[in-house]
Coordinates of C-alpha atoms in Angstrom, one line a residue:
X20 CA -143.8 -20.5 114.3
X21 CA -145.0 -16.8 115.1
X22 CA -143.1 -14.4 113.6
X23 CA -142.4 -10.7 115.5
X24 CA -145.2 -8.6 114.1
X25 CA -147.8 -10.8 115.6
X26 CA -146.6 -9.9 119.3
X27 CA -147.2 -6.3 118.8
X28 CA -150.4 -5.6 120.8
X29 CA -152.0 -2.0 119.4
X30 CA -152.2 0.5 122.9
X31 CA -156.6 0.2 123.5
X32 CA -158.4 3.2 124.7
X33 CA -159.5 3.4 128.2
X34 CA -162.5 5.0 129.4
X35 CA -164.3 6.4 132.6
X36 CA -165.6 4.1 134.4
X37 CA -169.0 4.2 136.5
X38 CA -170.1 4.7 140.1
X39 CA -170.8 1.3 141.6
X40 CA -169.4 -1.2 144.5
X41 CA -167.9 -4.7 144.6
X42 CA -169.2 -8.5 144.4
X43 CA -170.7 -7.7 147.5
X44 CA -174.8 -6.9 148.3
X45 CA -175.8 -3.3 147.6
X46 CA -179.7 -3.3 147.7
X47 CA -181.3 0.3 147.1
X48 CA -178.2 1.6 146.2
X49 CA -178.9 3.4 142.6
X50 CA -177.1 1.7 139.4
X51 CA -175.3 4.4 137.4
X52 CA -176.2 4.6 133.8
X53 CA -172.8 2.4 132.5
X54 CA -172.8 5.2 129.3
X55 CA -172.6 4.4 126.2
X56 CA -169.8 1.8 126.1
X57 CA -173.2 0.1 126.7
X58 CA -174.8 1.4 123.5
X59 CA -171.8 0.4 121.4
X60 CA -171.2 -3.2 122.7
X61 CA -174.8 -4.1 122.0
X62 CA -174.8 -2.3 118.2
X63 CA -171.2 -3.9 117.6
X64 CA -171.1 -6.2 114.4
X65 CA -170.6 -9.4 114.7
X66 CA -167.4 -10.9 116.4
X67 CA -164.5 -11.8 113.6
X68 CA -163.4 -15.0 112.8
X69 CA -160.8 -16.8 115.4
X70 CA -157.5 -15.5 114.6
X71 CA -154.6 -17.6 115.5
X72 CA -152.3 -15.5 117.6
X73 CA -149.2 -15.3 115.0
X74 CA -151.8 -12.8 112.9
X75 CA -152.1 -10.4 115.6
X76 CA -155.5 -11.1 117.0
X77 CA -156.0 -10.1 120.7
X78 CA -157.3 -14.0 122.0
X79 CA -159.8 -14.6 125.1
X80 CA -164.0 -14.1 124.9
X81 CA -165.7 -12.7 127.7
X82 CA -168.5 -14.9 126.2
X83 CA -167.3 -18.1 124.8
X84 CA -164.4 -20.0 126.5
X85 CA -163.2 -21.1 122.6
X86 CA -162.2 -24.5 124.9
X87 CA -163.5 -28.0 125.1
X88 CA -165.4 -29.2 128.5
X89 CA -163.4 -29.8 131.6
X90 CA -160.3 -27.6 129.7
X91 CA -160.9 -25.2 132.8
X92 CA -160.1 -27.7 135.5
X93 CA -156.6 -28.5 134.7
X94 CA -153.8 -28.0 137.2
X95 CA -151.5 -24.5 136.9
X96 CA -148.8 -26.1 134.8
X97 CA -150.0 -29.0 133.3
X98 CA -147.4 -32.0 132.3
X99 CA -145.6 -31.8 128.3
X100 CA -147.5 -33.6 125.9
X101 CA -145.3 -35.7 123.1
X102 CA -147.1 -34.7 120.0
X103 CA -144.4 -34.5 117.1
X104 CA -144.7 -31.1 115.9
X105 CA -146.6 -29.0 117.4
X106 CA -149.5 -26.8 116.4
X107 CA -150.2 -23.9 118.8
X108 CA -154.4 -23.5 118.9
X109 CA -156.1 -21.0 117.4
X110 CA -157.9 -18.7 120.2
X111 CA -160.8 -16.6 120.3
X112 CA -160.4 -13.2 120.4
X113 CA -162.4 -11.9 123.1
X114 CA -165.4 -9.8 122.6
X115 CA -167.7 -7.9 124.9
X116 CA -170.8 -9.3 125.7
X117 CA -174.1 -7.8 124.8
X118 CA -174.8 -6.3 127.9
X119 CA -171.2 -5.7 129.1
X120 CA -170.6 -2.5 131.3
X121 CA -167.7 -0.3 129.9
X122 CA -166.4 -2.9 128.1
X123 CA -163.1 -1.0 127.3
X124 CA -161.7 -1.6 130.5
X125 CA -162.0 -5.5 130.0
X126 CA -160.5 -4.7 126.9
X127 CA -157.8 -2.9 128.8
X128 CA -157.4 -5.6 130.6
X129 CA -157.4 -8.6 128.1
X130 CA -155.0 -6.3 126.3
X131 CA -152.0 -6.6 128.9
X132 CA -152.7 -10.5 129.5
X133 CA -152.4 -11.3 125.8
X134 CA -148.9 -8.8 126.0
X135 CA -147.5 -10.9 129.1
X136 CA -148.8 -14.4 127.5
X137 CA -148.4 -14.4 123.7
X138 CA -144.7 -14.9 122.6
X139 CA -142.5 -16.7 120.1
X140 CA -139.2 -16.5 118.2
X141 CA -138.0 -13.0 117.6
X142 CA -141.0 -11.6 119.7
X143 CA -139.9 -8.7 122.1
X144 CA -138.6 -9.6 126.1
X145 CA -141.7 -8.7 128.2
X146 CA -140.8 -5.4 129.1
X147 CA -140.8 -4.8 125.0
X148 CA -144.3 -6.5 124.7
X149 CA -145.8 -4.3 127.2
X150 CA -144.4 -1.1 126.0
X151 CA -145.8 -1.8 122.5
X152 CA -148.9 -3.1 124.4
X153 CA -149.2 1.0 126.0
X154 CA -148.6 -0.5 129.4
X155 CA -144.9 0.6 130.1
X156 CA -145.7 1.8 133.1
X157 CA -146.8 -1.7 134.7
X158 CA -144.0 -3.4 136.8
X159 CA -143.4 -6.7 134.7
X160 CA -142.5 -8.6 138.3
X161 CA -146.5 -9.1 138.2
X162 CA -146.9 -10.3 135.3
X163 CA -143.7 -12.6 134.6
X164 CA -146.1 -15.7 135.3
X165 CA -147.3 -15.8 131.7
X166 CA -143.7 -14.9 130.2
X167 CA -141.2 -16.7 128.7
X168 CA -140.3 -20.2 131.0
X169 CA -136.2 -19.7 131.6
X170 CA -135.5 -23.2 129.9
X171 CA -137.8 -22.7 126.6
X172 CA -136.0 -23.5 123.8
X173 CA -135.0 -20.4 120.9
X174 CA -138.0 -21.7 118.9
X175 CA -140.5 -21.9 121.9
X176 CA -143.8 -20.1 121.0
X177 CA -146.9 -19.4 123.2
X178 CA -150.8 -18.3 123.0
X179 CA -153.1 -17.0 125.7
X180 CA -156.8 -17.2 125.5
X181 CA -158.5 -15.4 127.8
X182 CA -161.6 -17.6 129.5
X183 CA -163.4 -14.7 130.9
X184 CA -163.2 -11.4 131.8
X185 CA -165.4 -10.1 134.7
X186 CA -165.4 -6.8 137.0
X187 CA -164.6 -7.8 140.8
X188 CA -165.3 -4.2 141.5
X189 CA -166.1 -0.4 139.5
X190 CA -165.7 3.0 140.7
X191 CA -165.7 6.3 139.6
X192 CA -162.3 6.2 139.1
X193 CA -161.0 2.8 139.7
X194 CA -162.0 -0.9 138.7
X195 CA -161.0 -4.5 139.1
X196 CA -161.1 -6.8 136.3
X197 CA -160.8 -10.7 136.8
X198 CA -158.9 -12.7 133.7
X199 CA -159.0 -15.8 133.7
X200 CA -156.6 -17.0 131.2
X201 CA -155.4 -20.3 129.5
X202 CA -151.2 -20.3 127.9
X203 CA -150.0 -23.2 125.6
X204 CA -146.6 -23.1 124.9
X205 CA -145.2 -24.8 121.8
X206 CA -141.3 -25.8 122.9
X207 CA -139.1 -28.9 121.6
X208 CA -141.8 -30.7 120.1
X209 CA -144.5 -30.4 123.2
X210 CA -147.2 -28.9 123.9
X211 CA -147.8 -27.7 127.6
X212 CA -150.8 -25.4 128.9
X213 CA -150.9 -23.3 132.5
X214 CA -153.4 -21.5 134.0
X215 CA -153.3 -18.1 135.6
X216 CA -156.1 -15.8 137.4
X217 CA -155.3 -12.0 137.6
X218 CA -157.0 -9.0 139.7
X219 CA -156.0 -6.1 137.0
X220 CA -156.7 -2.9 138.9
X221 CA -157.3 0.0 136.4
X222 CA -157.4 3.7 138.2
X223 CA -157.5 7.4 137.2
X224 CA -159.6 9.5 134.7
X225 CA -159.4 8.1 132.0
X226 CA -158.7 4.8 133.6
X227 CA -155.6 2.8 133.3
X228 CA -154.4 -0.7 134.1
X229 CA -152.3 0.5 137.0
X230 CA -151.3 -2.6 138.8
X231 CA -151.6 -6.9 138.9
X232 CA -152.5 -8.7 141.5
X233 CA -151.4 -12.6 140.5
X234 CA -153.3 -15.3 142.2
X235 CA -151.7 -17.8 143.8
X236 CA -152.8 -21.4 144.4
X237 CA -152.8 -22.4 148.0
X238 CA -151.6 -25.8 149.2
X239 CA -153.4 -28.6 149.0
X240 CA -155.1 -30.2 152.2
X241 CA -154.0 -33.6 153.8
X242 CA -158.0 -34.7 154.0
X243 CA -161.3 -33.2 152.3
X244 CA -164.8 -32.9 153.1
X245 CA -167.3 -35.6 150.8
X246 CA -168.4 -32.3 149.2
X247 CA -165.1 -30.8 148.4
X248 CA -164.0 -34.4 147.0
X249 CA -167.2 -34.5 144.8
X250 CA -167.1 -31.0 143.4
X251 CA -163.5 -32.0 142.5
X252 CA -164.8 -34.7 140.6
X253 CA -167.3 -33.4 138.7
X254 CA -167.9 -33.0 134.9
X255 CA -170.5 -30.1 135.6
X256 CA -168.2 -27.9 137.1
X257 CA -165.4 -26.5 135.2
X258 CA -162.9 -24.3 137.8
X259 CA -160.1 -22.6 136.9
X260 CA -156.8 -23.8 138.6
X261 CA -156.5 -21.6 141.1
X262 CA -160.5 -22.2 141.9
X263 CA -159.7 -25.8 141.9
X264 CA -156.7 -25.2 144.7
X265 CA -158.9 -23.4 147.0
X266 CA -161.6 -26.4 147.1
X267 CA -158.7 -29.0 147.2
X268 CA -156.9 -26.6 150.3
X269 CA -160.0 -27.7 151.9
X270 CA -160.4 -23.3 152.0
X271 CA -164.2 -23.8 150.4
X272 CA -167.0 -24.4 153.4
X273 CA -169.0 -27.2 152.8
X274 CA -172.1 -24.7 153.0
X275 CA -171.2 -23.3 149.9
X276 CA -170.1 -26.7 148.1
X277 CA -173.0 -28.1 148.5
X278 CA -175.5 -24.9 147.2
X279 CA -172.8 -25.6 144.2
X280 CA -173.6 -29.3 144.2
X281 CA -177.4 -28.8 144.2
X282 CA -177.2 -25.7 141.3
X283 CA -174.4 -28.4 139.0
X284 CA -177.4 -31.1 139.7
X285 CA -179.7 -28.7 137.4
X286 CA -177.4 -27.1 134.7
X287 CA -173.5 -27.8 133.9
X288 CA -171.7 -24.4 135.6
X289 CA -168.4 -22.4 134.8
X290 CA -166.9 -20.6 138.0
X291 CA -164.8 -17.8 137.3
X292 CA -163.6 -17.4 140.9
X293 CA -163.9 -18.4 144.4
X294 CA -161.2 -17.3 146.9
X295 CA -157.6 -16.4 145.1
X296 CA -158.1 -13.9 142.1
X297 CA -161.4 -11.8 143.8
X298 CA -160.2 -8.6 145.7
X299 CA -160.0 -9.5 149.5
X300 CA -162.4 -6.5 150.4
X301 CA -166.0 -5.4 149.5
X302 CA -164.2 -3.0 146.4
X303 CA -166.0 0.2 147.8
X304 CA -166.1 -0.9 151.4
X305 CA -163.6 -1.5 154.5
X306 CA -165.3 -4.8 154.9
X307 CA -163.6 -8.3 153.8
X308 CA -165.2 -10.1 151.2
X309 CA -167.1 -13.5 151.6
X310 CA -164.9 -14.6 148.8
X311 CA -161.7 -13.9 151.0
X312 CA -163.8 -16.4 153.8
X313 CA -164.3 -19.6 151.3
X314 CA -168.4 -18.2 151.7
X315 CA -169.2 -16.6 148.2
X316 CA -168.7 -17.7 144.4
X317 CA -169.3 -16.3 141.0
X318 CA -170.4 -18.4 138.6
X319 CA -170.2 -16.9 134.6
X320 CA -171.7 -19.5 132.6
X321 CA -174.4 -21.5 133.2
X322 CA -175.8 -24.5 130.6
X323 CA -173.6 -23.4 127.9
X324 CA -174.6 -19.7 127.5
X325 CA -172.6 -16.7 129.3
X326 CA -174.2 -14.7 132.0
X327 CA -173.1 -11.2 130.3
X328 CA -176.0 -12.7 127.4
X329 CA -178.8 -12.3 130.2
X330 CA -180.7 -15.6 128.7
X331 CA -183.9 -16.8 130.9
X332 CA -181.7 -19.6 132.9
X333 CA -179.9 -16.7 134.7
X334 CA -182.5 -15.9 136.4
X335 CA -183.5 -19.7 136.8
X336 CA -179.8 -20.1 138.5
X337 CA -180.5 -16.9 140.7
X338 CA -183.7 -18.8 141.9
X339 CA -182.1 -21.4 142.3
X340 CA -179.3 -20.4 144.6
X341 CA -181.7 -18.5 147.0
X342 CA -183.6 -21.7 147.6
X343 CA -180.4 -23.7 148.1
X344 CA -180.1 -21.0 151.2
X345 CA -178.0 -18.8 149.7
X346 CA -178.3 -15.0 151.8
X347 CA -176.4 -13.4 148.6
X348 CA -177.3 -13.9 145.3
X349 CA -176.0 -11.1 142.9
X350 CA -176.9 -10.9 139.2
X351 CA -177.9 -9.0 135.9
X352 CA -181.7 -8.2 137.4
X353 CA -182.8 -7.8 141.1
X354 CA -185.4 -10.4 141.3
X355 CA -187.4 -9.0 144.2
X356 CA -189.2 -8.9 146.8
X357 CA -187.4 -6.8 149.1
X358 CA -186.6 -9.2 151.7
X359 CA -185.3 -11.6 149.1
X360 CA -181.4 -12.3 148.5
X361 CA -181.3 -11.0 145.3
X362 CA -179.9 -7.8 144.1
X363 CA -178.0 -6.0 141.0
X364 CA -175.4 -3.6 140.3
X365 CA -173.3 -2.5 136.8
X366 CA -170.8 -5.1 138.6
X367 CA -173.0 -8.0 138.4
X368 CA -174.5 -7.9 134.4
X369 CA -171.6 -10.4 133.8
X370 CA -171.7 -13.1 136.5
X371 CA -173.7 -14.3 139.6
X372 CA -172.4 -13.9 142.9
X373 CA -173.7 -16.7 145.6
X374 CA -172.6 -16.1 148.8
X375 CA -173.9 -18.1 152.3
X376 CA -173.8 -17.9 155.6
X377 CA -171.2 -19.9 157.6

């Protein structure tokens, strides 16, 4: 089991962050220079090995989900598993991407997730973890999802690995990071996984994680749509949980189910969000996002390779999506001409936002 010191999450420094809007589109509006966070997280040496989470290593990858295909797609709290004794998995600890904007915020951010998520025997209560973690300022209300369940056993242990880390939004002065993250929990002999979704709002200068905002599955619908029964099915889209509940709560317009259809017909897809988890407004506008409609998704890995890498089937996917009839496709490059859908942002070097009309 995980002994005490490897709860102890060392306090991450916390940058500026630069002048851009939300997953929204902001054609002709200029791209700040994202500094030289930039710089570093393309000169970085190579990642370290996985670390199992009872050494101290901070778990997730903003690049490589570390978990087999379909992993994504399982319910919020998924059934015990009998398997004797159990092993907890080793996760990846997450690592910016090459061309990952300010990466210290995600880091920020992957930081408090792997404080409220990562626990065992002897470990600190939560509010413990997240002093150690630098965050004792946070209200641990928000982020008692990942803690310790009130019927775990003494010798109950758990992991998080992070899935992916994207920016719903990046300011000035304030930013939204998404965290999609996996738990297994190690209690009596099981093993039992959950999924969780998190807006983490970072604010001030320097910027600090300031505030959670949980997502929270809605209720399942009494019928579905053909399209929302099929992307449920499929083996070329993994969705988180939360994702999952908003196609199944029937909150997903078939318009946008089936540009998702078409786009899983050419390449297998990873969604990091659709409704529940993205901010509910445009981050640097009054106006409510087409994620908070069931109009827009972003999708952060497509055939295997993450978007943050920039490979040549981003741009393929981007294509893709505007001849699918998408009005909004958001991504690493601005694929022109003008009156095309395309366009980029420091927001958008990690994932590709497809919005449609109703």
């Amino acid at each position: 089991m995980l002994d005490r010191r490897g709860f102890l999450v060392a306090s991450l420094a916390i940058a500026a962050g630069v002048a851009t809007g939300g997953c929204a589109r902001s054609r002709g509006s200029s791209a700040t220079d994202p500094g030289p966070d930039r710089a570093l997280a393309q000169g970085s040496s190579p990642s370290p090995r996985a670390t199992p989470a009872a050494s101290g290593g901070v778990p997730g990858s903003s690049d490589s989900s570390g978990l087999s295909a379909g992993a994504e797609q399982l319910p919020a709290d998924e059934p015990a598993t009998a398997l004797g004794e159990p092993t907890l998995p080793v996760v990846e600890p997450w690592r910016p991407g090459p061309y990952d904007v300010r990466p210290t915020l995600k880091a920020a951010a992957v930081a408090l997730v792997t404080a409220a998520g990562t626990w065992g025997p002897g470990s600190p209560q939560l509010v413990g973890r997240l002093r150690a973690a630098g965050f004792d300022g946070l209200d641990p209300a928000t982020v008692w999802a990942l803690d310790r369940p009130p019927r775990a056993g003494p010798r109950a242990a758990a992991v998080a690995q992070v899935v992916v880390a994207q920016y719903g939004g990046l300011l000035a002065r304030s930013a939204s990071v998404i965290v999609v993250v996996r738990q297994t929990i190690a209690d009596a002999g099981e093993l039992r996984t959950r999924d969780a979704t998190w807006d983490v709002r970072l604010a001030g200068d320097p910027m600090r994680v300031t505030a959670v905002l949980p997502a929270t599955p809605r209720p399942a619908a009494a019928g579905l749509s053909n399209a929302a029964r099929e992307v449920l099915a499929s083996d070329r889209l993994q969705l988180p949980a939360v994702a999952r509940a908003d196609v199944a709560a029937g909150f997903v317009g078939d318009p946008l189910l089936h540009v998702l259809l078409g786009l899983a017909a050419r390449w297998p897809l990873a969604v990091s969000v659709l409704g529940a988890g993205h901010p509910y407004r445009i981050f640097d506008k009054p106006a409510v996002s087409d994620h908070s409609r069931g109009r827009a998704v972003d999708i952060w890995r497509v055939d295997g390779a993450a978007v943050v890498e920039q490979g040549p089937k981003v741009d393929q996917l981007m294509r893709a999506a505007a001849a699918l009839g998408a009005y909004q496709v958001g991504g690493p490059r601005d694929l022109g001409p003008r009156s095309a859908p395309y366009y980029t942002d420091p927001v958008h070097q990690d994932h590709v936002h497809v919005g449609v009309r109703p």
